[in-house]
Short mmCIF file of C-alpha atoms in Angstrom, two decimals:
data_model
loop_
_atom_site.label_atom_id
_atom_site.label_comp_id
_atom_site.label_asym_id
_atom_site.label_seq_id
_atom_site.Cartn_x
_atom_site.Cartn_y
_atom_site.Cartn_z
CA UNK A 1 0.00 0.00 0.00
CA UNK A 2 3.03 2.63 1.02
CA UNK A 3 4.71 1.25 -2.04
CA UNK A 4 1.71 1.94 -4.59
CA UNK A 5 1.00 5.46 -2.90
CA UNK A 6 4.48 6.32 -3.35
CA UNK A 7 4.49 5.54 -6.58
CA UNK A 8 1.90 8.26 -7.10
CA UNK A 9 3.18 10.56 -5.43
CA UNK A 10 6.21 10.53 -7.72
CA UNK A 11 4.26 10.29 -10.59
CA UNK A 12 2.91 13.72 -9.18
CA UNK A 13 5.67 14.89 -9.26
CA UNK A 14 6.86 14.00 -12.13
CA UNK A 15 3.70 15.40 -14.01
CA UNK A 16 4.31 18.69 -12.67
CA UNK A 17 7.78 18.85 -13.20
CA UNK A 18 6.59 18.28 -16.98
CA UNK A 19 3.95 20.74 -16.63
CA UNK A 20 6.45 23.42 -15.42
CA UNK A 21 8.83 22.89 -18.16
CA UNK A 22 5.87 23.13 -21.07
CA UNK A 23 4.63 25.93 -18.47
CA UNK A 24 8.12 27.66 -18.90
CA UNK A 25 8.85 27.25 -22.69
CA UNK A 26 5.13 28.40 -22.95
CA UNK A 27 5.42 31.29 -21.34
CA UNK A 28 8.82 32.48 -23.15
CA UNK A 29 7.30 31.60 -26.71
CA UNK A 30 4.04 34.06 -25.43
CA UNK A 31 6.38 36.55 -24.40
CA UNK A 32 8.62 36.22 -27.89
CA UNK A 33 5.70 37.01 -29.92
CA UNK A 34 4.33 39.55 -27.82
CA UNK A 35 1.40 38.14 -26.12
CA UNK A 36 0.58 37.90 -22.57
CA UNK A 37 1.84 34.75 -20.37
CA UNK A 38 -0.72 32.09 -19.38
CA UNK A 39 -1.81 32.58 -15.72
CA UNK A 40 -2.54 28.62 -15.65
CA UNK A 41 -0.56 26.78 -12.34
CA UNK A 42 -0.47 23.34 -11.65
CA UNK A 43 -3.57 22.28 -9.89
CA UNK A 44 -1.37 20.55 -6.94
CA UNK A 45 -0.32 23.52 -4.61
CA UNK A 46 2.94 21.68 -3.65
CA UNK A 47 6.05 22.15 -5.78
CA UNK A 48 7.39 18.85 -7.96
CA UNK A 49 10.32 18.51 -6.10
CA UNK A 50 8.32 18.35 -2.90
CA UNK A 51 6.04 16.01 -4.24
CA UNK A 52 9.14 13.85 -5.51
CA UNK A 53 11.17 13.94 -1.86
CA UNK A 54 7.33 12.95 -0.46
CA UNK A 55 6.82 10.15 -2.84
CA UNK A 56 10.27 8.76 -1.73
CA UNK A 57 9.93 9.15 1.61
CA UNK A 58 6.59 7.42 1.27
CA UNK A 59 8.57 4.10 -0.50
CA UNK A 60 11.54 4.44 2.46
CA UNK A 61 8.77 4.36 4.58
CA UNK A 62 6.75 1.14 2.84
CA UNK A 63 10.24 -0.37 3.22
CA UNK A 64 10.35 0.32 6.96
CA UNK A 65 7.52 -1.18 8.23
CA UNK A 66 5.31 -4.63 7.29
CA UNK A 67 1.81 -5.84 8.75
CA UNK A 68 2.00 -9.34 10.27
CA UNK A 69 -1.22 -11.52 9.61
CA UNK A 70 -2.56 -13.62 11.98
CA UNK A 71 -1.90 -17.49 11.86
CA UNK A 72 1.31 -16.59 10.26
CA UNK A 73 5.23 -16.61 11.64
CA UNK A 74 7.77 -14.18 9.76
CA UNK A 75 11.91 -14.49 9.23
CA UNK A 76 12.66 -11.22 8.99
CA UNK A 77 16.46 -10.54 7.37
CA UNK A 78 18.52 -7.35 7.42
CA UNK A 79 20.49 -5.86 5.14
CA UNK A 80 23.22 -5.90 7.96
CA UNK A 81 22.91 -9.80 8.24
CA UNK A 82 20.99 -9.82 10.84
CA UNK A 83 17.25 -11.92 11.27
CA UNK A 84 14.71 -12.47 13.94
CA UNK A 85 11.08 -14.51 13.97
CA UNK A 86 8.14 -12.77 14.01
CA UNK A 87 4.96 -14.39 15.70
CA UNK A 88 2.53 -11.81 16.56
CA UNK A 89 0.50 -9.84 14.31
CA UNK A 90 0.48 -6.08 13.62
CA UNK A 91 2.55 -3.34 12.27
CA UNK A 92 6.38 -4.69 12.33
CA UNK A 93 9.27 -2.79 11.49
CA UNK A 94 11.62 -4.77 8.69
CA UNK A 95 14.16 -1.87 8.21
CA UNK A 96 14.32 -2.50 4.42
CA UNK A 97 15.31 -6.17 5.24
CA UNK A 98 13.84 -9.05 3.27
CA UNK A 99 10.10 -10.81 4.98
CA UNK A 100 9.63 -14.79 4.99
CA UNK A 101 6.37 -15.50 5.82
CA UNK A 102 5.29 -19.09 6.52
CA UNK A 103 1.79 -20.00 7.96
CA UNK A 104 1.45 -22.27 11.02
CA UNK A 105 -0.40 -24.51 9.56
CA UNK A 106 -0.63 -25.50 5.69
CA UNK A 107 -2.68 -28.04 4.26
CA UNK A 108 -1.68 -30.20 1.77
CA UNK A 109 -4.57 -32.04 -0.54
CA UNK A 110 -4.52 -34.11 -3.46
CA UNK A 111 -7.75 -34.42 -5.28
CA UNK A 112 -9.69 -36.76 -6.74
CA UNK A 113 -11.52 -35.27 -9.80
CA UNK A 114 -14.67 -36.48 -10.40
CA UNK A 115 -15.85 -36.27 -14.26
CA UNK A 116 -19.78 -35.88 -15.00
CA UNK A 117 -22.38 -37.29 -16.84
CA UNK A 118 -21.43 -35.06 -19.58
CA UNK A 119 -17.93 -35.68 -19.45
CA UNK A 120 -16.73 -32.10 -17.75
CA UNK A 121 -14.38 -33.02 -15.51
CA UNK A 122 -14.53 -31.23 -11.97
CA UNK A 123 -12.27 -28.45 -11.27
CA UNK A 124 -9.76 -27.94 -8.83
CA UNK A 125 -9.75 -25.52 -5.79
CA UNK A 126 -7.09 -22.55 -6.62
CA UNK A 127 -4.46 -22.61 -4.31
CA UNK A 128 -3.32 -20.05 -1.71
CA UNK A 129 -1.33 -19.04 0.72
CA UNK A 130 -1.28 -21.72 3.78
CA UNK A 131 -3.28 -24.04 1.75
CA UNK A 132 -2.01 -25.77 -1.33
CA UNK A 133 -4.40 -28.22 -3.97
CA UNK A 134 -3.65 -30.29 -6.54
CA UNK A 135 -5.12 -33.18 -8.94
CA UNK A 136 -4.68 -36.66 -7.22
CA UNK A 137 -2.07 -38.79 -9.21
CA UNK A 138 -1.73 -42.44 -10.28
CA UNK A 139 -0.25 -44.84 -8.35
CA UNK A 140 0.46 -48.38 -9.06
CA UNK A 141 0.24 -51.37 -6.42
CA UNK A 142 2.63 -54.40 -6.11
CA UNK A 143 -0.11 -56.36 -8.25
CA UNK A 144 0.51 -53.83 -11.14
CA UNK A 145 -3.47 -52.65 -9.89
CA UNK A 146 -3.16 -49.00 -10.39
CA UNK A 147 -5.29 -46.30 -8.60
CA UNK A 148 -6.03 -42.59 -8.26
CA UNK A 149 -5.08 -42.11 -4.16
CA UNK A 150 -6.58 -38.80 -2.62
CA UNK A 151 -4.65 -37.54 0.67
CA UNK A 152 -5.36 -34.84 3.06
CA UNK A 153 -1.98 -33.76 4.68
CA UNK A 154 -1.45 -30.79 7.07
CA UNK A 155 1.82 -29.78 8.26
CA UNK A 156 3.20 -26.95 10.87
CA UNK A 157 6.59 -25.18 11.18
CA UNK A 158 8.15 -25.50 14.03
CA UNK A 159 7.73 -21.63 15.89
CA UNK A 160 9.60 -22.42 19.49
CA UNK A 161 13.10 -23.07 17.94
CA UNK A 162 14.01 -19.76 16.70
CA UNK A 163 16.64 -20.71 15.00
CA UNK A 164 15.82 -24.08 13.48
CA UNK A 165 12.82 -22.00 12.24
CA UNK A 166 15.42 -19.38 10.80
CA UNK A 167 17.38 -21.76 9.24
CA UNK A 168 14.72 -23.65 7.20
CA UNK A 169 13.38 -20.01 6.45
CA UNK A 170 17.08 -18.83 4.92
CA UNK A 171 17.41 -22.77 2.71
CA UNK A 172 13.82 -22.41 1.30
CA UNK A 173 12.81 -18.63 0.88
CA UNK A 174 9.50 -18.89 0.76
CA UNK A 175 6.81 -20.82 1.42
CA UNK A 176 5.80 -22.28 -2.26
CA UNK A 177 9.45 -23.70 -2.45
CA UNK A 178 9.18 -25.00 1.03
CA UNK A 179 5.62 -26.95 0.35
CA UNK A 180 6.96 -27.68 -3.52
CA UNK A 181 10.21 -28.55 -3.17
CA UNK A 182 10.04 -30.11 -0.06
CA UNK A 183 6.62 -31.75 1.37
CA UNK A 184 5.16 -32.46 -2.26
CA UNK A 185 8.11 -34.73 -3.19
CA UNK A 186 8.24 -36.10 0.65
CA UNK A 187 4.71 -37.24 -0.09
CA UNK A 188 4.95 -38.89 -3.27
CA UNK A 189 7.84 -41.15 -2.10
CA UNK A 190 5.78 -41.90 0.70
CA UNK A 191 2.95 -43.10 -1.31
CA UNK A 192 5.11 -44.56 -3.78
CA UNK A 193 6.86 -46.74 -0.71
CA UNK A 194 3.75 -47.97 0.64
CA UNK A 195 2.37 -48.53 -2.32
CA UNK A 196 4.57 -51.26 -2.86
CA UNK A 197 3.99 -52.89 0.52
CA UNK A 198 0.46 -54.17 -0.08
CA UNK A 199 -1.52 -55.23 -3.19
CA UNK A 200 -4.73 -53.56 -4.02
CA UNK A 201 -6.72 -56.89 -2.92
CA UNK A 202 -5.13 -56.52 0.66
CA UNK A 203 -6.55 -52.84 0.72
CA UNK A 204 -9.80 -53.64 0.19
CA UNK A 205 -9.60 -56.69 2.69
CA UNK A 206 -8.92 -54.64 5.31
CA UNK A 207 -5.27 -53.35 5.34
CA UNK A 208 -6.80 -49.49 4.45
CA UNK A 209 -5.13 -48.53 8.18
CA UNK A 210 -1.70 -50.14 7.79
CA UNK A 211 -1.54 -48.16 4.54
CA UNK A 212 -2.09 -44.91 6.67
CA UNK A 213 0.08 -45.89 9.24
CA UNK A 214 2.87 -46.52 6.89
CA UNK A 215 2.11 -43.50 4.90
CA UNK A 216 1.93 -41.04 7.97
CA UNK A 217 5.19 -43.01 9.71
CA UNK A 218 7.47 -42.43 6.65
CA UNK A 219 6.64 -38.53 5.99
CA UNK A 220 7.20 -38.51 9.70
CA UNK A 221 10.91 -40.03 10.07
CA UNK A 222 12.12 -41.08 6.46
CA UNK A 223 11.36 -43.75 3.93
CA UNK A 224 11.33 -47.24 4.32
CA UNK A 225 14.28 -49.39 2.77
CA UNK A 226 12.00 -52.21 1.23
CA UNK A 227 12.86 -55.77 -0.30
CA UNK A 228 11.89 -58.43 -2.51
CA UNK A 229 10.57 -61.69 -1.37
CA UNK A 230 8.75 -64.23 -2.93
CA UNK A 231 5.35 -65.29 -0.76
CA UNK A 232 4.54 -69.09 -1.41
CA UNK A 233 0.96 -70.20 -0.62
CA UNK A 234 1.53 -73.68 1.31
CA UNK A 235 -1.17 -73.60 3.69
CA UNK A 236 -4.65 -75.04 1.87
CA UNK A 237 -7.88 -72.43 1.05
CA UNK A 238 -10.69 -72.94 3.34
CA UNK A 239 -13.81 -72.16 2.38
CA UNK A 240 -17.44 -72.95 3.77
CA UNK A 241 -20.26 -72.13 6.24
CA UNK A 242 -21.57 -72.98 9.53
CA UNK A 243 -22.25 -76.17 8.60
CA UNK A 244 -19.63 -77.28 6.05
CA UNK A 245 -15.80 -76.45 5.88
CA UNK A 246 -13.83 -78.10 2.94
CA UNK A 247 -9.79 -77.39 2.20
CA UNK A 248 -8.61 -77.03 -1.16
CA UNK A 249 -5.14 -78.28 -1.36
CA UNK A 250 -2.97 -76.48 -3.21
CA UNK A 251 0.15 -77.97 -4.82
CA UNK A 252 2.93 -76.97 -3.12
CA UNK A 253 5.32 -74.34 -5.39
CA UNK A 254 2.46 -73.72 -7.55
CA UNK A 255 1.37 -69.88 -6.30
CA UNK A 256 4.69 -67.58 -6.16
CA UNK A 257 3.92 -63.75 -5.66
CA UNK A 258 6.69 -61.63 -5.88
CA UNK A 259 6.06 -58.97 -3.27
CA UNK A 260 8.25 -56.18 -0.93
CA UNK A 261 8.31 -56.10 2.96
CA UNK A 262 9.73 -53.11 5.27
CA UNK A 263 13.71 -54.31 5.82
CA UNK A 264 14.54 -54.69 9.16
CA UNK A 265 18.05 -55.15 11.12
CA UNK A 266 18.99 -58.07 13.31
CA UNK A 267 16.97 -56.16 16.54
CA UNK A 268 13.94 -55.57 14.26
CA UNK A 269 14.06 -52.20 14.20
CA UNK A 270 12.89 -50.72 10.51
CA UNK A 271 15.79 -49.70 8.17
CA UNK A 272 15.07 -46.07 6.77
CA UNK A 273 16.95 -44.58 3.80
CA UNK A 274 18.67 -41.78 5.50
CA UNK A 275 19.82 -40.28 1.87
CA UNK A 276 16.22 -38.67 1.74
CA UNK A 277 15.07 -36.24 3.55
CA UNK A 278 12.93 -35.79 6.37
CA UNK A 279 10.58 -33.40 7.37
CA UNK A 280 11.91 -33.42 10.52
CA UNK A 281 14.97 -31.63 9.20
CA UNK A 282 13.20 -28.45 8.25
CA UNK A 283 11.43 -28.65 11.57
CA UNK A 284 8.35 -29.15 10.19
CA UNK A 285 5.62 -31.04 12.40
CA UNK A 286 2.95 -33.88 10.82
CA UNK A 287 -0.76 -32.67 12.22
CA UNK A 288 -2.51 -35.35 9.93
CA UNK A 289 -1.95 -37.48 6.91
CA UNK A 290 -4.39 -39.89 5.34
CA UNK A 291 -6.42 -41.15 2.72
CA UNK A 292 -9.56 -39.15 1.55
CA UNK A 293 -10.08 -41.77 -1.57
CA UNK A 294 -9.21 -44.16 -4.14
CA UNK A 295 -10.20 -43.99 -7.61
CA UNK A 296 -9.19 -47.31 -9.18
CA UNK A 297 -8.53 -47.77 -12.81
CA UNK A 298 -11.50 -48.92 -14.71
CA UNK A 299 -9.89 -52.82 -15.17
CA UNK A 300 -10.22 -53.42 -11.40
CA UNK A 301 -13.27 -51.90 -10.83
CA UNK A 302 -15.28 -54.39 -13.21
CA UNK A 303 -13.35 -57.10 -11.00
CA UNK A 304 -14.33 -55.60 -7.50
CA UNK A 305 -18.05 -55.50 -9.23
CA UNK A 306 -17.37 -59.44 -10.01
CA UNK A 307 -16.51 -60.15 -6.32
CA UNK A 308 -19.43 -58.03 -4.89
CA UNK A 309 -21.50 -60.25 -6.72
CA UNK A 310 -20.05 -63.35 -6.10
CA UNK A 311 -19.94 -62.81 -2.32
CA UNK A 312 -23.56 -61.50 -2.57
CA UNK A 313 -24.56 -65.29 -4.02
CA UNK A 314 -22.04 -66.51 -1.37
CA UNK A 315 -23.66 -65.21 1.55
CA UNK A 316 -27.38 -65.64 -0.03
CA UNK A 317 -26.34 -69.74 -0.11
CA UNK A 318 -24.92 -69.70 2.86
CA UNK A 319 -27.94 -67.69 4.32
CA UNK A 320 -30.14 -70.60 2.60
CA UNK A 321 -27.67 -73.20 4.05
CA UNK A 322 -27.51 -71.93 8.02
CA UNK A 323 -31.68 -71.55 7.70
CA UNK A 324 -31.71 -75.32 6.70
CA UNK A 325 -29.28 -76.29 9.23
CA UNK A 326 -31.22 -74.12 12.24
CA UNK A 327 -34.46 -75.94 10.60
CA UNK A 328 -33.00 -79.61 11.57
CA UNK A 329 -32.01 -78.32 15.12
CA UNK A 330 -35.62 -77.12 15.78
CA UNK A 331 -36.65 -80.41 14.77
CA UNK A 332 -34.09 -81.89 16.86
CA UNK A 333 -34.65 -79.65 20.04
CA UNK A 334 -38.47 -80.13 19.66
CA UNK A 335 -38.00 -83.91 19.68
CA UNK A 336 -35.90 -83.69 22.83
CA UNK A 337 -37.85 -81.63 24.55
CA UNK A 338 -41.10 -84.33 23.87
CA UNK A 339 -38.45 -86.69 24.84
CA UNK A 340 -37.40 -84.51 28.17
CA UNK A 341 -41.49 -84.30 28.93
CA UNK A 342 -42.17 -87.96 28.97
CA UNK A 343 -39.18 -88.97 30.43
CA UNK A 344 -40.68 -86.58 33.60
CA UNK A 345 -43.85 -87.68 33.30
CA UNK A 346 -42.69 -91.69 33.77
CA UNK A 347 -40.43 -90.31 36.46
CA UNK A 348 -43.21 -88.72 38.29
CA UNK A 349 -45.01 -92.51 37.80
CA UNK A 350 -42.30 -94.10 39.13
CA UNK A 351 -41.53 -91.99 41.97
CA UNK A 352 -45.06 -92.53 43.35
CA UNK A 353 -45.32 -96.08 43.22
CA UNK A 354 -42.27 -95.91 44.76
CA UNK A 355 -42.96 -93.84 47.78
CA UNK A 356 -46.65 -96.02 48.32
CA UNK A 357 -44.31 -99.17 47.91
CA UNK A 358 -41.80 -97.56 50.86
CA UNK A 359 -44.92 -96.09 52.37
CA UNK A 360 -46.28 -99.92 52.90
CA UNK A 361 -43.22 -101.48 53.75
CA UNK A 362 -42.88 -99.43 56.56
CA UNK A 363 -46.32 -99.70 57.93
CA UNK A 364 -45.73 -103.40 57.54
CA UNK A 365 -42.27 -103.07 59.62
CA UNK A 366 -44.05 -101.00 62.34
CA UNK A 367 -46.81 -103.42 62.42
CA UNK A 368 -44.11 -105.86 63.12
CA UNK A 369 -42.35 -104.44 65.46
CA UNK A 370 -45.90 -103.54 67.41
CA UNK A 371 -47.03 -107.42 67.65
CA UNK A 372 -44.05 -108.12 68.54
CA UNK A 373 -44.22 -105.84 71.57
CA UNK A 374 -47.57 -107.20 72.54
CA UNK A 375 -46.03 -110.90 72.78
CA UNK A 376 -42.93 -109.52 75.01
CA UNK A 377 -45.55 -107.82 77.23
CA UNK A 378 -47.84 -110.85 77.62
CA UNK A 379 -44.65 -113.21 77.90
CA UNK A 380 -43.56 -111.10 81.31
CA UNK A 381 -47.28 -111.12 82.71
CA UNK A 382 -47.45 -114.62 82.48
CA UNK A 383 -43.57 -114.36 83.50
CA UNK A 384 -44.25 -112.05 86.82
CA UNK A 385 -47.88 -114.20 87.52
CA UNK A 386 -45.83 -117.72 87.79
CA UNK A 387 -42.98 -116.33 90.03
CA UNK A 388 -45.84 -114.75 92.60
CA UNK A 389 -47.80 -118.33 92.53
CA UNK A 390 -44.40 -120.14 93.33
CA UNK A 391 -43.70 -118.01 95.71
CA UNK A 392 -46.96 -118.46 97.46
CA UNK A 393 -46.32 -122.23 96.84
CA UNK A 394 -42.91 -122.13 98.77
CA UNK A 395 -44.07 -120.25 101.52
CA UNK A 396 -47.06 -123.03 101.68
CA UNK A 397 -44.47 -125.68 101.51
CA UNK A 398 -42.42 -123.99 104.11
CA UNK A 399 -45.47 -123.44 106.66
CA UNK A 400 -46.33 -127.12 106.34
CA UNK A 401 -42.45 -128.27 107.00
CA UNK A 402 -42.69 -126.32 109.98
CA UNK A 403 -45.57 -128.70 111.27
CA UNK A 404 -48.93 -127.70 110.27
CA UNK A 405 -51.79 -129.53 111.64
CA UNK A 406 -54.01 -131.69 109.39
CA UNK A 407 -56.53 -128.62 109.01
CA UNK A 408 -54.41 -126.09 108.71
CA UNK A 409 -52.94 -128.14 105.88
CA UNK A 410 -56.32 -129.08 104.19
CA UNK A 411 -56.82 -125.17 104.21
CA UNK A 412 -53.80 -124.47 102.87
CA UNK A 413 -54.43 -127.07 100.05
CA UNK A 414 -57.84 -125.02 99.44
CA UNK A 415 -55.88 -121.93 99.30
CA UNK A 416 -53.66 -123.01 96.46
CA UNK A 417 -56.24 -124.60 94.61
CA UNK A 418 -57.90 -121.50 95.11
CA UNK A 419 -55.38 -119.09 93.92
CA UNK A 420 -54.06 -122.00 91.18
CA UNK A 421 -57.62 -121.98 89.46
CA UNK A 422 -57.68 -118.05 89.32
CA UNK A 423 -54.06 -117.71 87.79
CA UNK A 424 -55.67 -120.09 85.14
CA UNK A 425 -58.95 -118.48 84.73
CA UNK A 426 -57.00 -115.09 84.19
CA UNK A 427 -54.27 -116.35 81.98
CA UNK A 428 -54.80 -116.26 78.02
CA UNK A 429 -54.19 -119.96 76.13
CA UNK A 430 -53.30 -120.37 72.80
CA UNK A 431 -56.56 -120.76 70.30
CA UNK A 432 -55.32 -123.75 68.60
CA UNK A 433 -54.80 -126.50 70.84
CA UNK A 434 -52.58 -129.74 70.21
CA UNK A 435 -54.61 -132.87 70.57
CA UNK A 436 -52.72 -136.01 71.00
CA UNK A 437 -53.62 -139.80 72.99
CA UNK A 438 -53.75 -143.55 72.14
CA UNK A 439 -57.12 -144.03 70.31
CA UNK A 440 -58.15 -146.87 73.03
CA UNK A 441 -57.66 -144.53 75.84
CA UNK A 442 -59.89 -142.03 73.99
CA UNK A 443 -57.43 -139.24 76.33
CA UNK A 444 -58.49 -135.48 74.86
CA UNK A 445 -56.54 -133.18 77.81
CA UNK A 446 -54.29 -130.41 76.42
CA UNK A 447 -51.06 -131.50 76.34
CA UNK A 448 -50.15 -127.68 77.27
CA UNK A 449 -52.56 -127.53 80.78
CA UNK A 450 -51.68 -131.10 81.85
CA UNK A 451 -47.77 -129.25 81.53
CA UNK A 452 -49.07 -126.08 83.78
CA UNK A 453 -51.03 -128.08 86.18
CA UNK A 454 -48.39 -130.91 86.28
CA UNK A 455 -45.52 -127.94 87.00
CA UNK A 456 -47.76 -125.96 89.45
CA UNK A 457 -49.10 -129.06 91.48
CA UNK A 458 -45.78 -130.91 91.83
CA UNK A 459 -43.88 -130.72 96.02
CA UNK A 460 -40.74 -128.70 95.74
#
């Protein structure tokens, strides 16, 4: 702004030193032939050579100061040989030194473009400072599949190291060469390495992070060193459902893919080419770098419409197959379960009869054991009824050895008859009796009362 107004204020200047000297020769021609002198003046009530020492103190001054923007750091060098970073935003003095300015942030995007329905192809963002676009390129895969790959990278320079920020400011000059002569090419090895680490078949299948990683990793601290190897398939193919699962044996030697893998030392640790360089070297910081998109080439795309539809078929039979299968377990599980329900039912049977069974059994035991309680208890009546009757018997006895007299002894007689036939008229005989004899005698006594009388009425 200083610069342009300067510029017209010299211009001024220089206009009215022109209209002074036509003014001048004018005015002497006028006076030559007699007539009178213009009274005309330049419309600008300041002299030329005013104007003129305004107009370059106007530049001096445009050279003196700059305005910082926001979001954007500034390597300011003298003409002494001098430089300092600039930060903050405002008015900034430069002294007539030379102004770097790098944002903090730049973004980085290659772009897929899309073409129409009528063939007009989509255009591409213009590019400006702190963000930089361009059309996506064409990269090929270790299967020789080649794609469009869209990226999104941001990157930031590195504004608490004043003088590693200085440094990268003084080897690149300006931001364009920084991004175009330093990230751009950074990013195309980086796709180009990791490209060649996985075939386009392994992207799709699920290896779409490893390619970030790899892609982010190497822009980060240098490019892989990579090598050949040749992968032999040894192992059979398994395919299948739920239900089924067949191997395909393969012949051994028969599949050989020629493919590249990260090189690593004896520890492990990834080799890096340290020829290249790094980002890290300019001081420049990774925010984010991925993959927006892949456009693959039209060969590969009728393929990946192939496999849709083949997996589409795949999972409808196997849909059909697990529906048939879960079918036959229904069946199966309804069967046990009519199985498991009769099987309680002739359980429940069982355990019934079982407990009326046990229930019996034990009455019957009790029963047992009652009856014979009631014998025990009638054995010592009878028991405790014979030992009182002898004992009446042997104090009898023992009166009469002591010299009864004749009556005494009849009544004593009478006595034990007396108490005899009452012990027999209160004890309780058996109901079936044992009848035994000659058949001339004709005898039908008991065989068990002749026993009792013959024991009770015998002389101690």
């Amino acid at each position: 702004m200083f610069t342009l107004l300067g510029v017209l204020v010299i211009l001024t200047a220089i206009v009215g030193f022109i209209w002074n000297q036509v003014k001048k020769n004018k005015d002497a021609e006028d006076e030559r032939r007699g007539r009178l002198s213009s009274t005309m003046k330049f419309p600008i009530g300041i002299k030329p050579l005013y104007l003129l020492l305004i107009g370059i103190g106007i530049m001096l001054l445009n050279g003196m100061f700059f305005w910082a923007n926001a979001g954007t750091a500034y390597a300011v060098q003298y003409p002494w040989g001098g430089d300092k970073m600039i930060k903050t935003q405002g008015i900034k003095t430069k002294f007539w030194g030379r102004v770097i300015p790098l944002s903090y942030e730049i973004s980085i995007k290659d772009a897929i473009l899309r073409v129409d329905e009528d063939g007009d192809k989509e255009r591409l963002a213009e590019s400006q400072d702190g963000i930089y676009n361009r059309e996506a390129s064409l990269w090929e895969f270790s299967d020789a599949i080649k794609a469009k790959i869209g990226t999104a990278v941001v990157v930031g320079v590195n504004t608490n190291d004043e003088e590693a920020f200085l440094n990268m400011a003084d080897r690149n000059r300006s931001e364009s060469k920084l991004i175009y002569g330093r990230v751009l090419p950074n990013i195309d090895a980086a796709l180009k390495n990791t490209c060649k680490l996985m075939d386009a078949q392994e992207y799709i299948s699920g290896k779409a992070s490893d390619f970030d990683r790899y892609f982010r990793d190497q822009l980060e601290n240098g490019m892989y060193l990579v090598e050949e190897y040749v992968e032999e398939q040894e192992q059979p193919e398994i395919i299948g459902d739920t239900t089924t699962v067949r191997k395909i044996a393969t012949v051994k030697g028969s599949s050989k893919t020629t493919k590249y893998r990260i090189k690593r030392d004896e520890q492990g640790n990834i080799l890096r080419d340290n020829k290249s360089n790094t980002l890290k070297q300019y001081g420049i910081t990774i925010y984010q770098a991925q993959v927006t998109g892949i456009d693959w080439e039209a060969s590969f795309d009728k393929r990946l419409q192939l496999q849709k539809e083949q997996v589409a078929q795949t999972q409808l039979e196997k849909q059909e197959a697990e529906k048939e299968y879960y079918r036959a377990q229904k069946e199966v599980a309804k069967g046990e379960a009519e199985k498991s329900k009769e099987r309680a039912r002739l359980e429940k049977e069982q355990i019934k009869l079982t407990i009326a069974a046990e229930t019996e059994a034990k009455v019957a035991e009790q029963n047992l054991v009652a009856e014979r309680k009631k014998l025990e208890v009638a054995k010592l009546a009878a028991q405790s009824k014979k030992v009182a009757a002898d004992a009446q018997y042997y104090e009898n006895a023992k009166l009469v050895q002591a010299g009864l007299t004749p009556q005494e002894r009849a009544e004593l007689e009478l006595q034990k008859a007396d108490v005899v036939s009452k012990n027999l008229s209160q004890m309780n005989m058996p109901n079936n009796l044992i009848i035994g004899g000659d058949k001339g005698k004709g005898s039908t006594e008991s065989l068990l009362q002749v026993k009792l009388l013959k024991d009770i009425m015998s002389d101690k």
